[in-house]
Amino acid sequence: MRELFGILAPGCEGATGRSDGSGRTVGRRRVLGSVAAAATVGSTLATGRARAAKPNAVPKRLADTFGTVVNVAEAGADRDGKRSINGVLEEVRADDTLLYFPSGEYYMDRQFRFTGFENVGLYGDDATLIPANYHDNADGKHKLFRLGTHYAPGERAVVENFTVDFRADDTGVRAFEIAASDELVVRDVDIVGRHDSGMWGPGRFVITDPDGEGLVERFRAPGGGEWSVNTPSDGTLWRGPTGIICNDYNRGSMKFRRCHLGGFPDNGLYAGDTEGPVTVESGYYENSNGNNVRVGGPHPVVRWVTVVVDETTPEANAHRGIRLQNTDSATVEGCDITIAVPVEGSTGVKVMDGCTGHTLIRDTRIEMRGDGFNNAVEVSPNVERFKAIGTTVVQDTDGGSAFVLEGNGDDDWGRIVDCDIRGTPGHRYNRSAIYNTRNNVEFRGVRVDQGGGRKRRALENFASDCLLYECDFQTCQYPVIDDGTGTWVSYNRFESTDDHAGYFLTDDSEDVYLKANHIANGIRDDGCEGLRKAGNTVE
């Protein structure tokens, strides 16, 4: 297999505009490319099709990987956005061919489909695709380019440098749907405007062979999408479009790098039911309902990603930053997540049942702000092994926990290491920074400093065989309420700013060992059976 297209040359990460309150992009639409189309040189083949001999506007790294380059404008495609170009595209369609779109606007009123090919590409040079609106779509499919299917994939597909214009009313299509067996690259696609037709979201990409590789880089749709109930296709989709889908037909390695997806009603990036490994690297994901980034499959990695949820809609039922599901291991690393809406049930990172193996959150910052009760990290009961290390959580909400660790009582395992929990949350519902019902969790070097609600606590523990080591907890009420069995507590500092006891043992706690801790305001023991103490400083 060829090294991933030979075209993974580094590119600049272009600026991406934020959407305004309506979801429409602010400012002019982005103009892609800067090479004049006049550099193309055409020739007419015996078939009568107008073809360009590898025009200079197409990068050599790309042109050299195709036997033929077709200039669609010279082949007769209207560049003024007035007449559909679908007929011309169907005439020039051929294998081992790159379709080159020089500067212009290209109107498409139906789907262009090509399957079973070996090598196909699309390249735009300041080219804008203008889809028909919902009412004028000629075939009812609401897609522009469908290159391969899961049952008849292409072998290799490349798409680069296009703007897709959704600014007209009732406009929004699947701009690119690609299924390739070996190699796939989609790079520098800008969706301008808001997807408000209610139909399929702008991108779907899968690699059908386990040995294949795919890259989607700088795919930007900051305008997001409208809920179906507010569109002319109400009832066609459950909630509305998803930004990018990589679903259960994906069996190869897919990487999503430096993408920008705005507020979509049914997930931003959905790659949760895939048989191949998925990596999400860098990028900006904002304001999607459900999940902004949703991944699963073997060994998914989400690194250096920014998620911001600071806008919501009346229809929204939850905004999750990152969701992990159905995976034998998963890593979230170096991410920055902010949830600042009052929609309850919103979460920074959600780890679902079905996550087996080892789930890791490392060097990540999560901020939970605004009115409402929301948790930063939620770990479901049947998650096998969970670890957070070097992670910071800031909470300024009415209530909720930084970590909710649930267990099933059977082979539970967890580690929270060198994490900081800050902020001034209230005490509505979850009143503790850490709410733990998971056995065999070690808390090492965890720092909690939270004011806010007068009933705020650092840790409520209802589990067995847990360890607190070199932690520093300072909260308004009891730093620790321990209802567990076999807790080992050593070399920690516990202090209540409202003069409550530093450690509270309930009458259900058993066999707790307190050693060499600094415990301000003493220990409240309501009947811990088997309590042992040694070398504590109790003030």
CSV table of C-alpha atoms in Angstrom, one decimal, residues 243-403:
chain,number,residue,atom,x,y,z
A,243,GLY,CA,-21.4,17.4,11.8
A,244,ILE,CA,-19.2,14.4,10.8
A,245,ILE,CA,-20.0,10.7,11.0
A,246,CYS,CA,-17.5,7.8,11.1
A,247,ASN,CA,-19.8,4.9,12.0
A,248,ASP,CA,-19.8,1.1,12.2
A,249,TYR,CA,-18.7,0.6,8.6
A,250,ASN,CA,-15.3,2.0,9.5
A,251,ARG,CA,-12.7,-0.7,10.0
A,252,GLY,CA,-9.5,1.1,9.3
A,253,SER,CA,-7.5,3.8,11.1
A,254,MET,CA,-9.1,7.3,10.9
A,255,LYS,CA,-7.6,10.5,12.1
A,256,PHE,CA,-9.5,13.8,12.5
A,257,ARG,CA,-7.1,16.7,12.8
A,258,ARG,CA,-7.7,20.4,13.4
A,259,CYS,CA,-11.4,20.2,12.5
A,260,HIS,CA,-14.0,22.8,13.6
A,261,LEU,CA,-17.6,21.9,14.2
A,262,GLY,CA,-20.2,24.2,15.5
A,263,GLY,CA,-23.5,23.5,17.2
A,264,PHE,CA,-25.2,20.4,15.6
A,265,PRO,CA,-28.3,19.0,17.2
A,266,ASP,CA,-27.2,15.4,17.1
A,267,ASN,CA,-23.4,15.3,17.9
A,268,GLY,CA,-20.5,17.2,16.4
A,269,LEU,CA,-18.1,14.4,15.6
A,270,TYR,CA,-19.7,11.0,15.9
A,271,ALA,CA,-17.2,8.1,15.7
A,272,GLY,CA,-18.6,6.0,18.5
A,273,ASP,CA,-19.5,2.7,16.7
A,274,THR,CA,-16.4,2.0,14.7
A,275,GLU,CA,-14.4,-1.2,14.3
A,276,GLY,CA,-11.2,0.7,13.5
A,277,PRO,CA,-9.1,3.0,15.7
A,278,VAL,CA,-10.0,6.7,15.7
A,279,THR,CA,-7.7,9.6,16.7
A,280,VAL,CA,-9.1,13.1,17.2
A,281,GLU,CA,-6.2,15.6,17.2
A,282,SER,CA,-6.4,19.3,17.9
A,283,GLY,CA,-9.5,21.1,16.6
A,284,TYR,CA,-12.3,23.2,18.0
A,285,TYR,CA,-15.7,21.7,18.8
A,286,GLU,CA,-18.6,23.9,20.1
A,287,ASN,CA,-22.2,23.9,21.2
A,288,SER,CA,-23.4,20.5,19.8
A,289,ASN,CA,-26.2,18.8,21.6
A,290,GLY,CA,-25.6,15.2,22.7
A,291,ASN,CA,-21.8,15.1,22.3
A,292,ASN,CA,-19.3,17.4,20.8
A,293,VAL,CA,-16.8,14.6,20.3
A,294,ARG,CA,-18.0,11.0,20.6
A,295,VAL,CA,-15.5,8.1,20.0
A,296,GLY,CA,-15.3,4.4,20.5
A,297,GLY,CA,-13.8,1.3,18.9
A,298,PRO,CA,-10.2,0.0,19.5
A,299,HIS,CA,-7.9,2.4,21.3
A,300,PRO,CA,-9.5,5.8,20.5
A,301,VAL,CA,-7.4,8.9,21.3
A,302,VAL,CA,-8.6,12.4,21.8
A,303,ARG,CA,-5.7,14.8,22.2
A,304,TRP,CA,-5.2,18.6,22.3
A,305,VAL,CA,-8.9,19.2,21.5
A,306,THR,CA,-10.8,22.3,22.6
A,307,VAL,CA,-14.5,21.9,23.4
A,308,VAL,CA,-16.6,25.0,24.3
A,309,VAL,CA,-20.3,24.9,25.0
A,310,ASP,CA,-21.4,28.5,25.7
A,311,GLU,CA,-24.7,28.5,23.7
A,312,THR,CA,-27.7,26.3,23.8
A,313,THR,CA,-31.2,26.0,22.3
A,314,PRO,CA,-34.6,25.4,23.7
A,315,GLU,CA,-34.6,21.8,22.2
A,316,ALA,CA,-31.3,20.8,23.8
A,317,ASN,CA,-31.3,18.0,26.4
A,318,ALA,CA,-27.6,17.7,27.2
A,319,HIS,CA,-24.2,19.0,26.0
A,320,ARG,CA,-21.3,16.6,26.6
A,321,GLY,CA,-17.8,17.6,25.8
A,322,ILE,CA,-16.3,14.2,25.1
A,323,ARG,CA,-18.1,10.8,25.2
A,324,LEU,CA,-16.2,7.5,25.3
A,325,GLN,CA,-18.1,4.3,24.5
A,326,ASN,CA,-17.7,0.7,23.4
A,327,THR,CA,-13.9,0.6,23.5
A,328,ASP,CA,-11.2,-1.7,25.0
A,329,SER,CA,-9.2,1.3,26.0
A,330,ALA,CA,-9.4,5.1,25.5
A,331,THR,CA,-7.2,8.2,26.1
A,332,VAL,CA,-8.2,11.8,26.5
A,333,GLU,CA,-5.1,13.9,26.7
A,334,GLY,CA,-4.2,17.6,26.8
A,335,CYS,CA,-7.7,18.7,26.1
A,336,ASP,CA,-9.5,21.9,27.2
A,337,ILE,CA,-13.2,21.6,27.9
A,338,THR,CA,-15.6,24.3,29.0
A,339,ILE,CA,-19.3,23.7,29.6
A,340,ALA,CA,-21.0,27.0,30.5
A,341,VAL,CA,-24.8,26.4,29.9
A,342,PRO,CA,-27.6,25.7,32.4
A,343,VAL,CA,-28.8,22.5,30.6
A,344,GLU,CA,-28.7,19.8,33.3
A,345,GLY,CA,-27.1,16.5,32.4
A,346,SER,CA,-24.3,18.2,30.5
A,347,THR,CA,-20.9,16.7,31.3
A,348,GLY,CA,-17.3,17.5,30.4
A,349,VAL,CA,-16.2,13.8,29.9
A,350,LYS,CA,-18.7,10.9,30.0
A,351,VAL,CA,-17.2,7.4,30.2
A,352,MET,CA,-19.9,4.9,29.3
A,353,ASP,CA,-20.5,1.3,30.3
A,354,GLY,CA,-18.9,-0.8,27.6
A,355,CYS,CA,-15.5,0.9,28.1
A,356,THR,CA,-13.3,-2.1,28.9
A,357,GLY,CA,-9.5,-2.2,29.4
A,358,HIS,CA,-7.9,1.1,30.6
A,359,THR,CA,-9.6,4.5,30.3
A,360,LEU,CA,-7.2,7.5,30.8
A,361,ILE,CA,-7.7,11.2,31.2
A,362,ARG,CA,-4.4,13.0,31.3
A,363,ASP,CA,-3.3,16.7,31.5
A,364,THR,CA,-6.7,17.9,30.7
A,365,ARG,CA,-8.6,21.0,31.9
A,366,ILE,CA,-12.4,21.0,32.5
A,367,GLU,CA,-14.4,24.0,33.4
A,368,MET,CA,-18.1,23.8,34.4
A,369,ARG,CA,-19.8,27.1,34.7
A,370,GLY,CA,-23.2,28.7,34.8
A,371,ASP,CA,-26.5,28.0,36.5
A,372,GLY,CA,-27.5,24.4,36.8
A,373,PHE,CA,-26.3,21.0,38.2
A,374,ASN,CA,-23.6,19.4,36.1
A,375,ASN,CA,-20.7,17.0,36.7
A,376,ALA,CA,-17.3,17.4,35.0
A,377,VAL,CA,-16.3,13.7,34.7
A,378,GLU,CA,-18.8,10.8,35.0
A,379,VAL,CA,-17.6,7.2,35.1
A,380,SER,CA,-20.3,4.5,34.6
A,381,PRO,CA,-20.5,1.5,36.9
A,382,ASN,CA,-19.3,-1.2,34.4
A,383,VAL,CA,-16.2,0.7,33.2
A,384,GLU,CA,-13.3,-1.6,34.0
A,385,ARG,CA,-10.3,0.6,34.8
A,386,PHE,CA,-10.2,4.3,35.0
A,387,LYS,CA,-7.4,6.8,35.7
A,388,ALA,CA,-7.2,10.6,35.7
A,389,ILE,CA,-3.7,12.1,36.1
A,390,GLY,CA,-2.5,15.7,36.0
A,391,THR,CA,-6.0,17.0,35.3
A,392,THR,CA,-7.7,20.2,36.6
A,393,VAL,CA,-11.4,20.8,37.2
A,394,VAL,CA,-12.9,24.2,37.8
A,395,GLN,CA,-16.5,24.3,39.0
A,396,ASP,CA,-18.7,27.4,39.3
A,397,THR,CA,-22.1,25.8,39.0
A,398,ASP,CA,-25.1,25.4,41.3
A,399,GLY,CA,-24.0,21.9,42.1
A,400,GLY,CA,-22.4,18.8,40.8
A,401,SER,CA,-19.1,16.9,41.2
A,402,ALA,CA,-15.8,17.1,39.5
A,403,PHE,CA,-15.7,13.3,39.5
